[in-house]
Short mmCIF file of C-alpha atoms in Angstrom, two decimals:
data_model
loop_
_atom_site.label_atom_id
_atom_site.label_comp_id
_atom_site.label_asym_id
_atom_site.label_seq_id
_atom_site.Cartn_x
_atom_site.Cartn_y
_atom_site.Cartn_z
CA UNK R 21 10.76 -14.51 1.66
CA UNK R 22 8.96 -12.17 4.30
CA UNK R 23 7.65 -8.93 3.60
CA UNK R 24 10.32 -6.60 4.76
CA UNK R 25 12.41 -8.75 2.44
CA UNK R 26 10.34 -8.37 -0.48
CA UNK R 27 9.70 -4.93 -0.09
CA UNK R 28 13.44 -3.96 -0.31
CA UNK R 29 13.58 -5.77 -3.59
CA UNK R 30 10.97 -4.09 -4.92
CA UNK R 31 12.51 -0.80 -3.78
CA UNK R 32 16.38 -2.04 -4.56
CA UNK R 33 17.48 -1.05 -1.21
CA UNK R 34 20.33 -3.74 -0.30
CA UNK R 35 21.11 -2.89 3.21
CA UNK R 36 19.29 -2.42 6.76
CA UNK R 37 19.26 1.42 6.41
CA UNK R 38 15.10 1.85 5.69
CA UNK R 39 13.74 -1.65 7.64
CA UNK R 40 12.14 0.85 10.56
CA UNK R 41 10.59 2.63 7.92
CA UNK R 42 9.49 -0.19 5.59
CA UNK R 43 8.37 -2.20 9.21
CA UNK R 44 5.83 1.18 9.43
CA UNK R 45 4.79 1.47 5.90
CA UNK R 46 3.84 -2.16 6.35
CA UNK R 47 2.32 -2.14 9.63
CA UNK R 48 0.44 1.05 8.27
CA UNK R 49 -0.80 -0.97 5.02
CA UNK R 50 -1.51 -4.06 7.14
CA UNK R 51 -3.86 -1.77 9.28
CA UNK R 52 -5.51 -0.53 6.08
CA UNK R 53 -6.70 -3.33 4.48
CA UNK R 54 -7.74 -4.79 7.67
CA UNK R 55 -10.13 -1.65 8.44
CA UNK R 56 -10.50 -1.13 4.19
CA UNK R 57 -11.72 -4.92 3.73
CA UNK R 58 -13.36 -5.14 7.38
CA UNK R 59 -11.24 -8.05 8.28
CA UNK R 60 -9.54 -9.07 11.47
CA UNK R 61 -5.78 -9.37 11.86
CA UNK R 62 -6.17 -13.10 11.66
CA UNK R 63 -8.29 -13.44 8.52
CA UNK R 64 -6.04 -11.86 6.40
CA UNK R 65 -5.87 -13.51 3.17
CA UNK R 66 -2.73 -14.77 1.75
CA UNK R 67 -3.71 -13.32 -1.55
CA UNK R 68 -4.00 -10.02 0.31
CA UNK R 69 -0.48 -9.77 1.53
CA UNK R 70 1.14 -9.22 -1.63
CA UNK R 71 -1.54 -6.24 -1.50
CA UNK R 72 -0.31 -5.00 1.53
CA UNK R 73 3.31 -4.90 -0.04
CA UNK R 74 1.95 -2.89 -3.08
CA UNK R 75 0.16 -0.45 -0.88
CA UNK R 76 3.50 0.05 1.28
CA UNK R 77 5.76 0.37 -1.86
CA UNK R 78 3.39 2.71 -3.51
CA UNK R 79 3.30 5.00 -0.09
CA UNK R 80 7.14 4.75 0.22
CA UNK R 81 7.12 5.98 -3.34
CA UNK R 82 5.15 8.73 -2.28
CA UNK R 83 7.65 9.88 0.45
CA UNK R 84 8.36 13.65 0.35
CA UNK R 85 5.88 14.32 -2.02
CA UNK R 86 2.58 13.52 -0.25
CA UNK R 87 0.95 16.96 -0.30
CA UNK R 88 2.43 17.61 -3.88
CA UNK R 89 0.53 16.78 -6.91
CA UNK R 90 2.30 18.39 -9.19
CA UNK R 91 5.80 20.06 -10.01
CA UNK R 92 8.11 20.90 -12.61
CA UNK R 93 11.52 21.23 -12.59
CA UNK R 94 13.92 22.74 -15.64
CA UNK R 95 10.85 22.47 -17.55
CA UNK R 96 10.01 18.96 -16.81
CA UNK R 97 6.58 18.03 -15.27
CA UNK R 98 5.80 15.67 -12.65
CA UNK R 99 2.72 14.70 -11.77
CA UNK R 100 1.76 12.55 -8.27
CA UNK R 101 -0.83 10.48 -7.45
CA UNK R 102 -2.18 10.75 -4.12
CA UNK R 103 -4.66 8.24 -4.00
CA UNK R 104 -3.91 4.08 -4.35
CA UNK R 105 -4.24 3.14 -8.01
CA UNK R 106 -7.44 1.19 -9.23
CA UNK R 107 -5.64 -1.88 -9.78
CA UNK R 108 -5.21 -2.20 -6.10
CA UNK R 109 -8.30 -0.84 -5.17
CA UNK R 110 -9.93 -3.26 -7.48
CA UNK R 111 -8.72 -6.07 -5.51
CA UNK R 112 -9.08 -4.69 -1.47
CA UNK R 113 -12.70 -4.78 -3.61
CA UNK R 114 -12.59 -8.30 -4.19
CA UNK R 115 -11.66 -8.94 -0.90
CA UNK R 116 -13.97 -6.18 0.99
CA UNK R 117 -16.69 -8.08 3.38
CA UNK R 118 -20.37 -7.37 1.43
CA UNK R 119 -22.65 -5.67 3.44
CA UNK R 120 -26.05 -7.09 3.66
CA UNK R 121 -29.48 -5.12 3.90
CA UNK R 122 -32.83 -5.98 4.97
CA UNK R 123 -35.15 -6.99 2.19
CA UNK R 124 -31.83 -7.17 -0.48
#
């Protein structure tokens, strides 16, 4: 299954309606963890590219609401996060190319 594919069952979207958008939110994420983990476009993990789904679901998610962080409605509070959860930064970590110093 390729990534467009899996990202519309993540999302539940059945038909061809969002694939532009999706295509960007994964080009987008794609570009992120390549400049993120200081990769190039070829090296990119295979473990990584379930990453690069989670990154583009998560910023689809965040679609209309990306300069929100907070809002309530009838008296019921939503709260936004505007920054990629740990568990994903934890693993661009993993992946992220180790900088070496002189001396270190």
């Amino acid at each position: 299954m390729d990534q467009l594919a899996n990202l519309k069952l993540f999302l539940d979207i059945a038909d061809d309606s969002e694939d532009a958008l999706l295509e960007l939110y994964l080009k987008k994420a794609r570009r992120f963890v390549i400049n993120y983990c200081e990769i190039n476009e070829n090296e990119i993990p295979d473990n990584l590219l379930g990453v690069i789904e989670d990154i583009a679901v998560f910023k689809y998610r965040l679609k209309g609401v990306e300069a929100t962080k907070a809002e309530t409605r009838g008296g019921i509070s939503e709260s936004y996060y505007d920054k990629l959860p740990d568990d994903i930064k934890l693993e661009l970590d993993s992946f992220k190319t180790p900088y070496i110093t002189a001396g270190g």
